[in-house]
Short mmCIF file of N, CA, C and O in Angstrom, two decimals:
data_model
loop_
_atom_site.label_atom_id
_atom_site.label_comp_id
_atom_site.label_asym_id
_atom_site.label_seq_id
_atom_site.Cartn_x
_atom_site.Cartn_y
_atom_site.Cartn_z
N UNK A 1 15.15 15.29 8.36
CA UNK A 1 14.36 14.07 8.24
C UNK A 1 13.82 13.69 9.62
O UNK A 1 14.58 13.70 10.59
N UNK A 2 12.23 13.26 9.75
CA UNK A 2 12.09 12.94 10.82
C UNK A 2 11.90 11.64 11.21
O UNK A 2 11.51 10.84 10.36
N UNK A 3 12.11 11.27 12.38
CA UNK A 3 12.48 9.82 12.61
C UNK A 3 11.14 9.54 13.25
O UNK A 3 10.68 10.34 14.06
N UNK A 4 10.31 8.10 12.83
CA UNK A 4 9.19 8.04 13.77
C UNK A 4 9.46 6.32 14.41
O UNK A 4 9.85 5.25 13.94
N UNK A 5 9.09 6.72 15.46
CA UNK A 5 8.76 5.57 16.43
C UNK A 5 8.42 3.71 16.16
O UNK A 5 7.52 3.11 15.58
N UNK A 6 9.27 3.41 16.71
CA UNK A 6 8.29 1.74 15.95
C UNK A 6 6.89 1.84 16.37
O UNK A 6 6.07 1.24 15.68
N UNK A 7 6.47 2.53 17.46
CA UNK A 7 4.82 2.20 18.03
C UNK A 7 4.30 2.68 16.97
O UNK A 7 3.52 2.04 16.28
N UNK A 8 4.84 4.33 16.62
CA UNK A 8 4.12 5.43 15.22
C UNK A 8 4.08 4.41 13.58
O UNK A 8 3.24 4.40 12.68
N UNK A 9 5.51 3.56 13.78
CA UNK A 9 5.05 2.91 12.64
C UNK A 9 3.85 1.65 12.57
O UNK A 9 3.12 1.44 11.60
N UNK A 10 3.86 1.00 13.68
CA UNK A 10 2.78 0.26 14.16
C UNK A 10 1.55 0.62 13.21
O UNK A 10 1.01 0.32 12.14
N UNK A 11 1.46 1.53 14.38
CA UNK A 11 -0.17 2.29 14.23
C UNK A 11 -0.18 2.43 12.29
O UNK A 11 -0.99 1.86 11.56
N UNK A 12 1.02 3.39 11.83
CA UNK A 12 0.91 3.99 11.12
C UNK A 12 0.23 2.88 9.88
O UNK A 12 -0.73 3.19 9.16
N UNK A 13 1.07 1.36 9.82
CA UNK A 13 0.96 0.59 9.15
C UNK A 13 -0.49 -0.41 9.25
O UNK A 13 -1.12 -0.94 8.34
N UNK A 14 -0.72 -0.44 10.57
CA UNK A 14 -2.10 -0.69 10.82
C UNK A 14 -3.29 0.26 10.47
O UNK A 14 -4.37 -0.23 10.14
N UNK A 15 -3.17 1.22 10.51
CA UNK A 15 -4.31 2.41 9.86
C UNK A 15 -4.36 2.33 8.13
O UNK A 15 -5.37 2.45 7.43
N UNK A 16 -3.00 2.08 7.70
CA UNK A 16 -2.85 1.92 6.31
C UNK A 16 -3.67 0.45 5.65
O UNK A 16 -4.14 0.25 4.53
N UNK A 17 -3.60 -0.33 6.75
CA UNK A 17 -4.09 -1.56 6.30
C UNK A 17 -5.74 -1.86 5.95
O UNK A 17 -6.42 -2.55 5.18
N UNK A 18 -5.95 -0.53 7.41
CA UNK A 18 -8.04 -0.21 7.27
C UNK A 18 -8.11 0.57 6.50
O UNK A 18 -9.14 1.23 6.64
N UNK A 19 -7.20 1.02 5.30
CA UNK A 19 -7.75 2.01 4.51
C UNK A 19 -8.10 3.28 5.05
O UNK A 19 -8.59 4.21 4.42
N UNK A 20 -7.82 3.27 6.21
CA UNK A 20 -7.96 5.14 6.48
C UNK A 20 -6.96 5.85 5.70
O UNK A 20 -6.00 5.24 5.23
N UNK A 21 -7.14 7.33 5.51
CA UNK A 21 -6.48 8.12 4.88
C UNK A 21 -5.86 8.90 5.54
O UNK A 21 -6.21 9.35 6.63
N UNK A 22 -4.42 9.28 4.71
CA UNK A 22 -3.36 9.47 5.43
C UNK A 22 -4.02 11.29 6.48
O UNK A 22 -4.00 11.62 7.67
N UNK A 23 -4.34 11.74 5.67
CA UNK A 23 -4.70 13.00 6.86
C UNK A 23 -5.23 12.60 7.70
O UNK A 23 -5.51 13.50 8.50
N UNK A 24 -5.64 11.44 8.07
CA UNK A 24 -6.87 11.17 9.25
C UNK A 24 -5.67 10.06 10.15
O UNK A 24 -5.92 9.56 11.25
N UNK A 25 -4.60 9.89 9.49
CA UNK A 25 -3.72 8.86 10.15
C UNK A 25 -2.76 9.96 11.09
O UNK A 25 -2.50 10.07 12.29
N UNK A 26 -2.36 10.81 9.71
CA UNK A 26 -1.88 12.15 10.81
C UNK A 26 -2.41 12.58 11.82
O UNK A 26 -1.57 12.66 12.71
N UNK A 27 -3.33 12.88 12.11
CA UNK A 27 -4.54 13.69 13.23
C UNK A 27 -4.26 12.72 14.51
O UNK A 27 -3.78 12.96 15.62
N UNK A 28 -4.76 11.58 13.92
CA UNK A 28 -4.43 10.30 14.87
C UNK A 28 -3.07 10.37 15.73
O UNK A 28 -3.00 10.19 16.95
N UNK A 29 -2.29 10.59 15.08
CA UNK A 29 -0.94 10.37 15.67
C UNK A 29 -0.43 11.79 16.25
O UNK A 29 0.58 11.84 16.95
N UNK A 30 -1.19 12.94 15.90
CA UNK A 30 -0.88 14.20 16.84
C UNK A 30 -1.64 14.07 17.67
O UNK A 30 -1.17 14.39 18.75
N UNK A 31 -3.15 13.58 17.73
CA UNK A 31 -4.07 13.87 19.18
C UNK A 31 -3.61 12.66 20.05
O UNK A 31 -4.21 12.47 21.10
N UNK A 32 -2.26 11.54 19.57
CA UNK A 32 -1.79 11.00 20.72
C UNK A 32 -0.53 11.45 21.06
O UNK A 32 0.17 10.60 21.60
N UNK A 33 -0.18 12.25 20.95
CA UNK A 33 1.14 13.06 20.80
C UNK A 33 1.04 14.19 20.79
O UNK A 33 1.39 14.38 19.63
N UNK A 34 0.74 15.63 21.37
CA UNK A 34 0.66 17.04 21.14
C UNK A 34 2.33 17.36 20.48
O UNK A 34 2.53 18.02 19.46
N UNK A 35 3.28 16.80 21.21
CA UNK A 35 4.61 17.25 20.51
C UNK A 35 4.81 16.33 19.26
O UNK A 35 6.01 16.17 19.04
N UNK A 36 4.23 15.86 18.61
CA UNK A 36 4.72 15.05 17.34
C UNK A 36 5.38 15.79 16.13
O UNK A 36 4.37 16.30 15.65
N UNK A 37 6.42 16.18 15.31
CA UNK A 37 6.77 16.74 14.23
C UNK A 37 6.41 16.27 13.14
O UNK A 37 6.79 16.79 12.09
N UNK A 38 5.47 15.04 13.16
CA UNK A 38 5.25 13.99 11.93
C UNK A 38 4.60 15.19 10.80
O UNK A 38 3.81 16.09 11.08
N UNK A 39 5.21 14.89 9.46
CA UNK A 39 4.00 15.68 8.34
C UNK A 39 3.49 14.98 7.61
O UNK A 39 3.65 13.77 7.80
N UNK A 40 2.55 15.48 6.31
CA UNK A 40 1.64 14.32 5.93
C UNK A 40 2.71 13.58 5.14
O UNK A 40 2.55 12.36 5.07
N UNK A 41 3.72 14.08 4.55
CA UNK A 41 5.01 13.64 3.96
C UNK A 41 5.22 12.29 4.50
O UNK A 41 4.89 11.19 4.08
N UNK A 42 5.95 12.72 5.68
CA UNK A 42 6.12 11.77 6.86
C UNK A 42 5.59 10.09 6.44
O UNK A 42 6.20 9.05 6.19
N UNK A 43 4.07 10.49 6.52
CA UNK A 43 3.18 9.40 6.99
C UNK A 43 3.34 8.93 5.63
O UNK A 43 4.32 8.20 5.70
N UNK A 44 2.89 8.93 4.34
CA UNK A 44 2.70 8.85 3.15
C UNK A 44 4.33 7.89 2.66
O UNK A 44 4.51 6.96 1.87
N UNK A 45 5.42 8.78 3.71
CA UNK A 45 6.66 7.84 3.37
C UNK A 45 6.71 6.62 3.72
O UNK A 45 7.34 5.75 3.12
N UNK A 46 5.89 6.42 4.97
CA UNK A 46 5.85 5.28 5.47
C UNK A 46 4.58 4.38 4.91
O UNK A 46 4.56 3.17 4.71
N UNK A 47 3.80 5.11 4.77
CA UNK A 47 2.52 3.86 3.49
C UNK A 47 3.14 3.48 2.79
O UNK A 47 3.14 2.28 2.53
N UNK A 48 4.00 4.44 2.12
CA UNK A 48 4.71 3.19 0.87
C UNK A 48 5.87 2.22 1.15
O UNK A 48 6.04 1.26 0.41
N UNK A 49 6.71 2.47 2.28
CA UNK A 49 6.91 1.65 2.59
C UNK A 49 6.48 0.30 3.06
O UNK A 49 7.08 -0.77 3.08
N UNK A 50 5.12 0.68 3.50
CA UNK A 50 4.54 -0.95 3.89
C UNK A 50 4.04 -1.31 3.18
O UNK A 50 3.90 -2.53 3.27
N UNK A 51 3.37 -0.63 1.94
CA UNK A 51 2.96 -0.99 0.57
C UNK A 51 3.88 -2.17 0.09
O UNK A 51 3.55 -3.35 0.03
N UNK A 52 5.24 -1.55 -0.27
CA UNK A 52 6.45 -2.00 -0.76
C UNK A 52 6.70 -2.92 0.16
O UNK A 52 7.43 -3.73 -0.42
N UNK A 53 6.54 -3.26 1.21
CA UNK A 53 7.13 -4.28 1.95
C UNK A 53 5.53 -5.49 1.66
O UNK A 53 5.81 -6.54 1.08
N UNK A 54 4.37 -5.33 1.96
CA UNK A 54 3.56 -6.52 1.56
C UNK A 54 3.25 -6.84 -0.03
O UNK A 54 2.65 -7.84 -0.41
N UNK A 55 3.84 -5.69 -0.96
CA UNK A 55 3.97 -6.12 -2.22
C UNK A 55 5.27 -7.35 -2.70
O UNK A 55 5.05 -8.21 -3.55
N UNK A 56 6.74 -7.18 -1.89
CA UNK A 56 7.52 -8.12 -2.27
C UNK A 56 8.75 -7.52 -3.23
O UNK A 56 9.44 -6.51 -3.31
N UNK A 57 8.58 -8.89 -3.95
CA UNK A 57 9.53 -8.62 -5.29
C UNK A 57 8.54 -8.67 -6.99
O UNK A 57 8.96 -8.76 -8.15
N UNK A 58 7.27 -8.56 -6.47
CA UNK A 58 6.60 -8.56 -7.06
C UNK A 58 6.15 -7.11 -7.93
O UNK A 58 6.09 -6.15 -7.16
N UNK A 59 5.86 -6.81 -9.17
CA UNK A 59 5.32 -5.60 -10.03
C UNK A 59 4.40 -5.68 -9.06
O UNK A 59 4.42 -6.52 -8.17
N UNK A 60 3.15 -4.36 -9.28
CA UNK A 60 2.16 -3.77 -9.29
C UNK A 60 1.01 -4.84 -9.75
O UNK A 60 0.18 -5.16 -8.90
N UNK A 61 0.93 -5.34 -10.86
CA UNK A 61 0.36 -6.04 -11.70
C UNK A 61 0.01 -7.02 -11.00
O UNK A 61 -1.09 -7.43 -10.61
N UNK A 62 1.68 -7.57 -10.78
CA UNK A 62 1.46 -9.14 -10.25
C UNK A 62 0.78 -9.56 -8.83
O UNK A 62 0.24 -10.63 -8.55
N UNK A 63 1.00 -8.24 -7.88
CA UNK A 63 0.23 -7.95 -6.67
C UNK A 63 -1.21 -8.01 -7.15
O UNK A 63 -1.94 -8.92 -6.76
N UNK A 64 -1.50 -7.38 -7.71
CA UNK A 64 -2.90 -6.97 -8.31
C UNK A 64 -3.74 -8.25 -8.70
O UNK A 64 -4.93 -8.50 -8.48
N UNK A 65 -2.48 -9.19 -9.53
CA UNK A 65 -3.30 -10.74 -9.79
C UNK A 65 -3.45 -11.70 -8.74
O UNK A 65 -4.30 -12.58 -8.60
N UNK A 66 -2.20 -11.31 -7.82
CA UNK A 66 -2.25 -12.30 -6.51
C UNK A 66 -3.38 -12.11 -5.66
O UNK A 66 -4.04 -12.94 -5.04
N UNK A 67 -3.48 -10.96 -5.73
CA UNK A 67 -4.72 -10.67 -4.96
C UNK A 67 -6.25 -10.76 -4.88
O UNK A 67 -7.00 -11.11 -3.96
N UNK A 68 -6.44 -10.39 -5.96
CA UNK A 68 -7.36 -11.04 -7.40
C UNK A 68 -7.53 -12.63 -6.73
O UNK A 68 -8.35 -12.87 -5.84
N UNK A 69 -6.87 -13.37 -7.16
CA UNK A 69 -6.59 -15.08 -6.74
C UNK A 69 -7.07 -15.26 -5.28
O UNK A 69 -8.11 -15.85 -4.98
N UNK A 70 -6.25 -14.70 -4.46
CA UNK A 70 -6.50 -14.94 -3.31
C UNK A 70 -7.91 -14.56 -2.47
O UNK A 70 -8.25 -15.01 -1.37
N UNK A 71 -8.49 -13.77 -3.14
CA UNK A 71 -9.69 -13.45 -2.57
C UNK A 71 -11.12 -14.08 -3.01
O UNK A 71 -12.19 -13.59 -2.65
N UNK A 72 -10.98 -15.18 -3.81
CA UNK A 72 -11.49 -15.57 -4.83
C UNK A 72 -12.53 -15.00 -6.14
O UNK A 72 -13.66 -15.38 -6.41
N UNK A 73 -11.95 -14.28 -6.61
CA UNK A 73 -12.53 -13.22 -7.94
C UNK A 73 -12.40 -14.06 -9.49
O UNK A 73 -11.51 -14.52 -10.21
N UNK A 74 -13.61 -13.96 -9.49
CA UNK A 74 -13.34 -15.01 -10.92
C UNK A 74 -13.03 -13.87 -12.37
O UNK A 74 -13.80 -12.94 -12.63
N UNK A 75 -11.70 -14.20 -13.23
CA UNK A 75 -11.40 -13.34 -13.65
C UNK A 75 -10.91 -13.65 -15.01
O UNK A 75 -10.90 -14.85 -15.24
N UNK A 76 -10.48 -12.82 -16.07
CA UNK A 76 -9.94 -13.49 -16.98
C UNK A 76 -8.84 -12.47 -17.40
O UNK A 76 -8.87 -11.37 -16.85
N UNK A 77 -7.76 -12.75 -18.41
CA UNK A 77 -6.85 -11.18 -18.76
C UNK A 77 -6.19 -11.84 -19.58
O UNK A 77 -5.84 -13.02 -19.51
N UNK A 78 -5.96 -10.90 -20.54
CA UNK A 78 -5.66 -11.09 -22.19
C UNK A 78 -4.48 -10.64 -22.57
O UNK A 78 -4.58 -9.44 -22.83
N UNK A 79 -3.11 -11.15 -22.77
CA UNK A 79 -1.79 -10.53 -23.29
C UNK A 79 -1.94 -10.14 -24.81
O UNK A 79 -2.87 -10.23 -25.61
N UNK A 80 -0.80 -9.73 -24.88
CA UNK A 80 -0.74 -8.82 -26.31
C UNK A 80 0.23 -9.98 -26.74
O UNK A 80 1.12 -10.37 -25.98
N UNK A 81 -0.03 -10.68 -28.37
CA UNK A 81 0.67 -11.29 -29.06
C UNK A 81 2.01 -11.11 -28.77
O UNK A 81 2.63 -10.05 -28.71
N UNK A 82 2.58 -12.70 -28.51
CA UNK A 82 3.45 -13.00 -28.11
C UNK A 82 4.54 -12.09 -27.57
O UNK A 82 5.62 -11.89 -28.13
N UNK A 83 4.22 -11.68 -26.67
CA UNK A 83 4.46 -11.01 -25.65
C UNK A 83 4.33 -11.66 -24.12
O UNK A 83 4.08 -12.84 -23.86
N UNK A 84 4.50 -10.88 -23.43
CA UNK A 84 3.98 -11.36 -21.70
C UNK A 84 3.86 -9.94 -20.82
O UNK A 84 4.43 -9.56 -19.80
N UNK A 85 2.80 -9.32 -21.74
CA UNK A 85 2.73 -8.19 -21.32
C UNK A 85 0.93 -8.19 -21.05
O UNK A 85 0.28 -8.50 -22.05
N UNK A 86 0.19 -7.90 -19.90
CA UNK A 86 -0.69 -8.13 -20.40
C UNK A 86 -1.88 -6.84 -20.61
O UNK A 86 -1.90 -5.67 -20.24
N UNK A 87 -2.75 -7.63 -21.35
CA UNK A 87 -3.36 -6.36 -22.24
C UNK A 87 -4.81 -5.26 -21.62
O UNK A 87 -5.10 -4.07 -21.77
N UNK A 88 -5.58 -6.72 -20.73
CA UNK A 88 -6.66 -6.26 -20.27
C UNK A 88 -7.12 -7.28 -19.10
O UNK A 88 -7.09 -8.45 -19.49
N UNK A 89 -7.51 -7.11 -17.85
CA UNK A 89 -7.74 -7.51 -16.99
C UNK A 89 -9.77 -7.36 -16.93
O UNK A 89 -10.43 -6.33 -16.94
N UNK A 90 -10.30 -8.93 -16.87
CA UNK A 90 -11.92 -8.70 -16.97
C UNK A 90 -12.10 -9.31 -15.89
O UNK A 90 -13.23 -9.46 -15.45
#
């Protein structure tokens, strides 16, 4: 297992945030590093970790609606009879 750097996670989590892609986050972090062991594994372990860390305790979903909200998107979404499951997001 390889261990990366708080600076490597820095970066790593800041590149994740501009939407760059993880091969281009890798590259990044070897052309500042010639000795780096990082693989795309590596990096990808750590997106989801910061994924998982600005998602919460929250589903997928519920990220998805918070976000939705917060950005102001006017929206509507339809559960399935009496349920609280929901059905379709417009």
């Amino acid at each position: 297992m390889l261990v990366i750097s708080s600076e490597e996670k820095t970066m790593i989590n800041q590149l994740t945030k501009n939407m760059v892609k993880l091969g281009q986050i890798l590259l990044t972090i070897k052309d500042q590093d010639q000795t780096n062991l990082s693989t795309i594994k590596t990096i990808y372990n750590e997106c989801q970790r910061y994924r998982r860390k600005q998602r919460g305790p929250r589903t997928k979903i519920q990220h998805l609606m918070k976000l939705i909200e917060c950005n102001g998107y006017v929206y509507r979404f339809r559960r399935l009879d009496n349920e609280d499951v929901v059905k379709d997001i417009m």
